[in-house]
mmCIF file of C-alpha atoms in Angstrom:
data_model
loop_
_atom_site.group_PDB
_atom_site.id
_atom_site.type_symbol
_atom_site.label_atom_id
_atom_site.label_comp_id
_atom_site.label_asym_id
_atom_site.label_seq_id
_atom_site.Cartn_x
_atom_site.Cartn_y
_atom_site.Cartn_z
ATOM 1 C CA UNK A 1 114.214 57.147 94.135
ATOM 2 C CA UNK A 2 112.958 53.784 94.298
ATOM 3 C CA UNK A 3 111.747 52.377 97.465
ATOM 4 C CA UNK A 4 110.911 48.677 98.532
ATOM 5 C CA UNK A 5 108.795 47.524 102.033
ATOM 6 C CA UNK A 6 108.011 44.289 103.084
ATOM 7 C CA UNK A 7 105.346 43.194 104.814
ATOM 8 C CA UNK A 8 104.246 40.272 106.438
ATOM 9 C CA UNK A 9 104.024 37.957 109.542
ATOM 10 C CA UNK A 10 107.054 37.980 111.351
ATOM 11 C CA UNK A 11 106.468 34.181 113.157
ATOM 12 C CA UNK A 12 105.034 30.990 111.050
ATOM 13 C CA UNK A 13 104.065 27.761 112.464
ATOM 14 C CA UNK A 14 105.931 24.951 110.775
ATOM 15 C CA UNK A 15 104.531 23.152 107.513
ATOM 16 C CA UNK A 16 102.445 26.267 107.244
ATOM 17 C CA UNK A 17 102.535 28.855 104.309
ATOM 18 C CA UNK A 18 104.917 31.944 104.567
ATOM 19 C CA UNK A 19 103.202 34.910 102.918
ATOM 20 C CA UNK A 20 105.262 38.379 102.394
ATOM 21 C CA UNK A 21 104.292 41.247 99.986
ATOM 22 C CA UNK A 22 106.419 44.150 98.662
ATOM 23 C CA UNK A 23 105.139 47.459 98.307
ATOM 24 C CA UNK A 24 107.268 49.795 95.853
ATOM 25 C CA UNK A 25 107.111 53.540 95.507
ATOM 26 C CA UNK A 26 108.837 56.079 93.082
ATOM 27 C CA UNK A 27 108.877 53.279 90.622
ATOM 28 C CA UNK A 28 106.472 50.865 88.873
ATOM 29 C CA UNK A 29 106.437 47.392 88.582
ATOM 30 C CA UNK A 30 105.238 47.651 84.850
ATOM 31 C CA UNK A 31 108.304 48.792 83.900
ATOM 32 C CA UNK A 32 109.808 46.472 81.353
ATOM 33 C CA UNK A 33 113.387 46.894 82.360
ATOM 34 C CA UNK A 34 112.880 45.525 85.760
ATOM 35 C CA UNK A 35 112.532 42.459 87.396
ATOM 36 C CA UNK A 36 111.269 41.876 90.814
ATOM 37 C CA UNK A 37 112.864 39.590 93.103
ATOM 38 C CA UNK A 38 112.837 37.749 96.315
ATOM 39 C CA UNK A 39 116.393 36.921 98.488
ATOM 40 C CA UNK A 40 116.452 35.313 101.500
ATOM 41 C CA UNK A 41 119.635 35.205 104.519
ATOM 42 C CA UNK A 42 119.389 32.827 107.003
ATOM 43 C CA UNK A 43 120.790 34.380 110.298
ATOM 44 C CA UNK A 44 124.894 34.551 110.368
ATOM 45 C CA UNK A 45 124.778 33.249 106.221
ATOM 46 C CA UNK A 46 124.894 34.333 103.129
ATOM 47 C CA UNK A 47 122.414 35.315 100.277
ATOM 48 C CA UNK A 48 119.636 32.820 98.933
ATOM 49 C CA UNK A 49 118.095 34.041 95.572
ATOM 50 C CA UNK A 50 114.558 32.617 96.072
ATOM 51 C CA UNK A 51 113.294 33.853 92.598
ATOM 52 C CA UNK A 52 112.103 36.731 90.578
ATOM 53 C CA UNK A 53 108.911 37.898 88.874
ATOM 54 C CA UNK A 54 108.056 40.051 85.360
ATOM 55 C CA UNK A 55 105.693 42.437 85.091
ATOM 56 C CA UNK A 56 103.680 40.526 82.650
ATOM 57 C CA UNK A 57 103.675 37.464 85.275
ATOM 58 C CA UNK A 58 106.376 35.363 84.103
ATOM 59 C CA UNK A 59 108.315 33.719 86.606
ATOM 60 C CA UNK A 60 112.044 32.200 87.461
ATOM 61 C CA UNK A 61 112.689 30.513 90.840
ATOM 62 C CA UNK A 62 115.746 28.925 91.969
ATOM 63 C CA UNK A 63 114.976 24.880 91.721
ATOM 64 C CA UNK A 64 115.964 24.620 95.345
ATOM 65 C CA UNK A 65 112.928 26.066 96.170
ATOM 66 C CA UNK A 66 110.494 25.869 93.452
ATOM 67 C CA UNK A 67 108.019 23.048 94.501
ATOM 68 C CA UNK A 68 107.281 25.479 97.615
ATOM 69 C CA UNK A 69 107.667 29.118 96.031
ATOM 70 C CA UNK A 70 105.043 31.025 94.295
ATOM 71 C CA UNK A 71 105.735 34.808 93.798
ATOM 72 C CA UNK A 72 103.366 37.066 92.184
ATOM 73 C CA UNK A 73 102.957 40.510 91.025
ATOM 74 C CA UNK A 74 100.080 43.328 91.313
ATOM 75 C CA UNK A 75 100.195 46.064 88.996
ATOM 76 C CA UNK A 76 97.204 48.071 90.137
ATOM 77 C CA UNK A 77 98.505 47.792 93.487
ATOM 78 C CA UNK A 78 102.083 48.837 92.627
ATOM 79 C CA UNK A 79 103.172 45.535 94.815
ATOM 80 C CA UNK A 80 104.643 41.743 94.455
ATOM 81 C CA UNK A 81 104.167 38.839 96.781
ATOM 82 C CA UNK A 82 105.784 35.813 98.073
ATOM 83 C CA UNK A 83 104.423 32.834 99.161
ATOM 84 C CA UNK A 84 106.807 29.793 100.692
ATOM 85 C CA UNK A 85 104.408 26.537 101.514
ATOM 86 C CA UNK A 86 105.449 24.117 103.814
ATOM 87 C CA UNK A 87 108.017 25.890 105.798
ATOM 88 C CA UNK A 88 110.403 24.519 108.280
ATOM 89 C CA UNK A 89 113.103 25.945 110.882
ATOM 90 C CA UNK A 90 115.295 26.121 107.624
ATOM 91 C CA UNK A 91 113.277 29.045 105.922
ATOM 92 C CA UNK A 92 113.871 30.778 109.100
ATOM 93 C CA UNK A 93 115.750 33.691 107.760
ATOM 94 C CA UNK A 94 115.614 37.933 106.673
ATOM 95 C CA UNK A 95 114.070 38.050 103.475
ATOM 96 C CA UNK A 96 114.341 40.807 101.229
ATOM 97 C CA UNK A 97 112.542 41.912 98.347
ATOM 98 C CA UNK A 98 114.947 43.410 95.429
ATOM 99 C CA UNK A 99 114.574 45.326 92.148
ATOM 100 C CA UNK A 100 116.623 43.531 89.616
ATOM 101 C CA UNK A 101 117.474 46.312 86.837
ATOM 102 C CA UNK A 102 117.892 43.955 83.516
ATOM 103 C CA UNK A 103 118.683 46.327 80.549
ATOM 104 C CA UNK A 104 121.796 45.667 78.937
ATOM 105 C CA UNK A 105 122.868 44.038 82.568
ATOM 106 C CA UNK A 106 121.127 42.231 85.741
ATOM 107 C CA UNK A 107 121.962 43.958 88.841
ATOM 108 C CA UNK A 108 120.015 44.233 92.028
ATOM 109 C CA UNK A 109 120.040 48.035 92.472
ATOM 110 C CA UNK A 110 117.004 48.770 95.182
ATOM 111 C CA UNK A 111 116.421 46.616 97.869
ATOM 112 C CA UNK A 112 113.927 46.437 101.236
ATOM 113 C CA UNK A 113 114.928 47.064 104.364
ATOM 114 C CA UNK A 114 114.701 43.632 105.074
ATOM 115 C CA UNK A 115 112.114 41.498 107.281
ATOM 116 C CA UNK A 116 112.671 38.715 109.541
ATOM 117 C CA UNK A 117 110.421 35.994 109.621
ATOM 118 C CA UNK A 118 110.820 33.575 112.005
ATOM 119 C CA UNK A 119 109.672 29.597 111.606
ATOM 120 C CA UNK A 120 108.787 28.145 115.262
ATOM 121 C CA UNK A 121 105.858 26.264 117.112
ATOM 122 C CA UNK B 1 123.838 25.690 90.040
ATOM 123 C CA UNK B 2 127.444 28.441 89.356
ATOM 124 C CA UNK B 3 129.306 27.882 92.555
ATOM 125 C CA UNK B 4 131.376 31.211 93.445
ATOM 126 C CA UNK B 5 133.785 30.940 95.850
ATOM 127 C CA UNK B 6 135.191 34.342 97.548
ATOM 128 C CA UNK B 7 138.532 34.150 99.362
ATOM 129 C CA UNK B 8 139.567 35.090 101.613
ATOM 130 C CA UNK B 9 136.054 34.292 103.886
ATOM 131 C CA UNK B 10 137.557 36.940 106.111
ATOM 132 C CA UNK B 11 140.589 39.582 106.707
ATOM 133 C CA UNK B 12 141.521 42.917 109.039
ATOM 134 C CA UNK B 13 143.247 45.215 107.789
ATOM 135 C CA UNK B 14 144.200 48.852 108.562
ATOM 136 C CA UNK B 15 142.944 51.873 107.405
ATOM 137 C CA UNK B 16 144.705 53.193 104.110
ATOM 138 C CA UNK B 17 145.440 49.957 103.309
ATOM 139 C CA UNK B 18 145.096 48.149 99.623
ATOM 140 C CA UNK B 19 142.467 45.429 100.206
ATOM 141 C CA UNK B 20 141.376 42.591 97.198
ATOM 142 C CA UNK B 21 138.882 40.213 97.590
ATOM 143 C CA UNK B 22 138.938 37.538 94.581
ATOM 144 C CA UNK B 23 135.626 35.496 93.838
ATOM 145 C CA UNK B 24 135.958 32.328 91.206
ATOM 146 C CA UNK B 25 133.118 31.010 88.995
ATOM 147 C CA UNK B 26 132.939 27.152 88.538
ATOM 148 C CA UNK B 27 131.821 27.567 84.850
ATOM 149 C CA UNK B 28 132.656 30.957 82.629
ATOM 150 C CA UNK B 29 130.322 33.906 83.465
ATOM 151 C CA UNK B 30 131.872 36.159 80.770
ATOM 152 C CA UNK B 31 131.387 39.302 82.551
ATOM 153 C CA UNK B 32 127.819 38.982 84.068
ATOM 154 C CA UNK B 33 129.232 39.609 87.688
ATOM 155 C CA UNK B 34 128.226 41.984 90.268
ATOM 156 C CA UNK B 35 129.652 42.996 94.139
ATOM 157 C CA UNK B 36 128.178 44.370 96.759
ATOM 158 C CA UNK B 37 128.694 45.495 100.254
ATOM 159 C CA UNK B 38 126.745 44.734 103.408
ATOM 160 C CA UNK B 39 126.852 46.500 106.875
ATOM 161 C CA UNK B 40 125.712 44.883 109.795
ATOM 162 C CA UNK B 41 121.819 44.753 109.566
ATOM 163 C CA UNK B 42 121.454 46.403 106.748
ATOM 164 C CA UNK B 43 120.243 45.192 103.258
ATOM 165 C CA UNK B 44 123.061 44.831 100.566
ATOM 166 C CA UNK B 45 124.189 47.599 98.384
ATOM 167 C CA UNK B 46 125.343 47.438 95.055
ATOM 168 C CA UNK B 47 129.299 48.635 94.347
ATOM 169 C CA UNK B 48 130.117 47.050 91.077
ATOM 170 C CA UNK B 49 128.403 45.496 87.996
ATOM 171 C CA UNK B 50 129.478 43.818 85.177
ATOM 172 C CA UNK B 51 132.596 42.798 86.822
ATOM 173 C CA UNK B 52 134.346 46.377 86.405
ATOM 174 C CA UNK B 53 131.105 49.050 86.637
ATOM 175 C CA UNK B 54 130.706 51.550 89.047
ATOM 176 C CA UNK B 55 127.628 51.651 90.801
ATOM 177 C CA UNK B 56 126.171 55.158 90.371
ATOM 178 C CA UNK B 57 127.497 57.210 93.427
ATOM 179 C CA UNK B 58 129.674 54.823 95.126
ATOM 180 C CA UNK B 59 133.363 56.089 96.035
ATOM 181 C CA UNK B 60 136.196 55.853 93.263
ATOM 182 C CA UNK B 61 138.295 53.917 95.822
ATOM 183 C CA UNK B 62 136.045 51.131 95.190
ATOM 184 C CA UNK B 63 137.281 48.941 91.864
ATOM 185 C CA UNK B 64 136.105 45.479 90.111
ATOM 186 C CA UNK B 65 138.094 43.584 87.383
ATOM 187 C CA UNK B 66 138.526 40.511 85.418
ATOM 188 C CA UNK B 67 136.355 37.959 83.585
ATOM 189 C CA UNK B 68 135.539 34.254 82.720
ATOM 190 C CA UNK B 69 136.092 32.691 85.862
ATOM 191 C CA UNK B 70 138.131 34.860 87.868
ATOM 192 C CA UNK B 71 137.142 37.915 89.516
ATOM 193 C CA UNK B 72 138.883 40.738 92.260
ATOM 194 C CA UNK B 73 137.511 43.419 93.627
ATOM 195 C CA UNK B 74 139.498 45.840 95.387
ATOM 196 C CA UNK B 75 139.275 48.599 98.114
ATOM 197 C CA UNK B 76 142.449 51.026 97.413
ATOM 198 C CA UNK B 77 143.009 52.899 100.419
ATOM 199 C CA UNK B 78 140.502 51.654 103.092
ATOM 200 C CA UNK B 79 138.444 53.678 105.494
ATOM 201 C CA UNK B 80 137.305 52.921 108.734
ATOM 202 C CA UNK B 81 132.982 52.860 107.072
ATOM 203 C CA UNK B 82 134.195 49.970 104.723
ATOM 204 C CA UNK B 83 133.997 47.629 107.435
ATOM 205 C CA UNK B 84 131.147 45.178 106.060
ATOM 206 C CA UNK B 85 130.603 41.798 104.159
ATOM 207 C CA UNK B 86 131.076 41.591 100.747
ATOM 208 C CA UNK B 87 129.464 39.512 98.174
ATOM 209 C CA UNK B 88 130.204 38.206 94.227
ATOM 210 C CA UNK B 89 126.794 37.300 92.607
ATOM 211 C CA UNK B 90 126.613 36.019 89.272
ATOM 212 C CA UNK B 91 123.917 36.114 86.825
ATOM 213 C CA UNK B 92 124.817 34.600 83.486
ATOM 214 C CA UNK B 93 123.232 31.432 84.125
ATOM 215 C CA UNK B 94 119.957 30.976 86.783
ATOM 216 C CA UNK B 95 119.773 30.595 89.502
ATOM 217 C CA UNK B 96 121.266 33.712 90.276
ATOM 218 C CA UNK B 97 123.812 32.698 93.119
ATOM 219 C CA UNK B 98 126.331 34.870 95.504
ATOM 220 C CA UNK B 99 129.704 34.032 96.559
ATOM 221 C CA UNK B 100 129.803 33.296 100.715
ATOM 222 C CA UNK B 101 130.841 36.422 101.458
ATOM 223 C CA UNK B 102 133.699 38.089 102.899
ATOM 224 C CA UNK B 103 134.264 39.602 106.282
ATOM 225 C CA UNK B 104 136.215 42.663 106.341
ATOM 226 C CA UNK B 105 137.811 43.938 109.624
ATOM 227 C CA UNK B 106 139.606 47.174 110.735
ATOM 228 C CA UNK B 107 142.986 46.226 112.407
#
């Protein structure tokens, strides 16, 4: 069974940079069915794909956020990272990491628990 | 950007009760839809993929049809642990992007 854990700062100072990594067990981020994603909820709203990572490094990111977003994968570690620069109220929101399982389909199967990072002075 | 748009945003119903939740793409996603279910501060959890899939483990009572740019997925007899918000996503074009979600209620 796959499991997902973020970790991170829960509070970040505005214009700073929001930094979040994903630990995942019973699985491995090598795997080449499986991409490795980042979706964010803003309290009371919906679901924000932020973007999602390959094991060899390549990246997609939604274009919303992509001059702030840099995600990036460890696979010694077993782990992937966010980072968000620049942050305002607005990124205020849960943010979960996801495995997207892309063979023959792309569905987000395993998810985090969920973290809450808050954007305030 | 897809835009989905789920209707109704929310509805109560009672228990036993057929429930259908529709979600329309603005441009034709063939098939490559998927639904899932939220609880109340919980992460999502996948029900349905490729539009008409069952999700590994999740209750029979649980269906997803249609394709191109229409899309329902239905609850046939509800229970009283189905209350939750439920999401369309698509993912034939990025950026990946979810319907709004809709709200279902026990009456």
């Amino acid at each position: 069974q796959v499991q997902l854990q973020e970790s991170g700062p829960g509070l970040v100072k505005p214009s700073e940079t929001l930094s979040l990594t994903c630990s995942v067990s019973g699985g491995s981020v090598s795997s080449g069915t499986n991409y490795w994603s980042w979706i964010r909820q803003p309290p009371g709203k919906g679901l924000e794909w932020i973007g999602y990572i390959y094991y060899s490094g390549s990246t997609n990111y939604n274009p919303s956020l992509k001059s702030r977003v840099t995600i990036s994968v460890d696979t010694f570690k077993n782990h992937f990272s966010l980072k968000l620069r620049s942050v305002t109220a607005a990124d205020t929101a849960v943010y979960y990491c996801a495995r997207v399982y892309g063979s023959g389909t792309q569905c987000i199967d395993y998810w985090g628990q969920g973290t809450l990072v808050t954007v305030s002075s | 950007d897809i835009q989905m748009t789920q209707s109704p945003s929310s509805l109560s119903a009672s228990v036993g009760d057929r429930v259908t939740i529709t979600c329309q793409a603005s441009h034709d996603i063939i098939n490559y839809l998927n639904w899932y279910q939220q609880k109340s501060g919980k992460a999502p959890n996948l029900l349905i993929y490729d539009a008409s899939n069952l999700e590994t483990g999740v209750p029979s009572r649980f269906s997803g049809s249609g394709s191109g740019t229409h899309f329902t997925f239905t609850i046939s007899s509800l229970q009283p642990e189905d209350v939750a918000t439920y999401y369309c996503q698509q993912y034939d074009k990025l950026p990946i992007t979810f319907g709004q979600g809709t709200r279902l209620e026990i009456k």
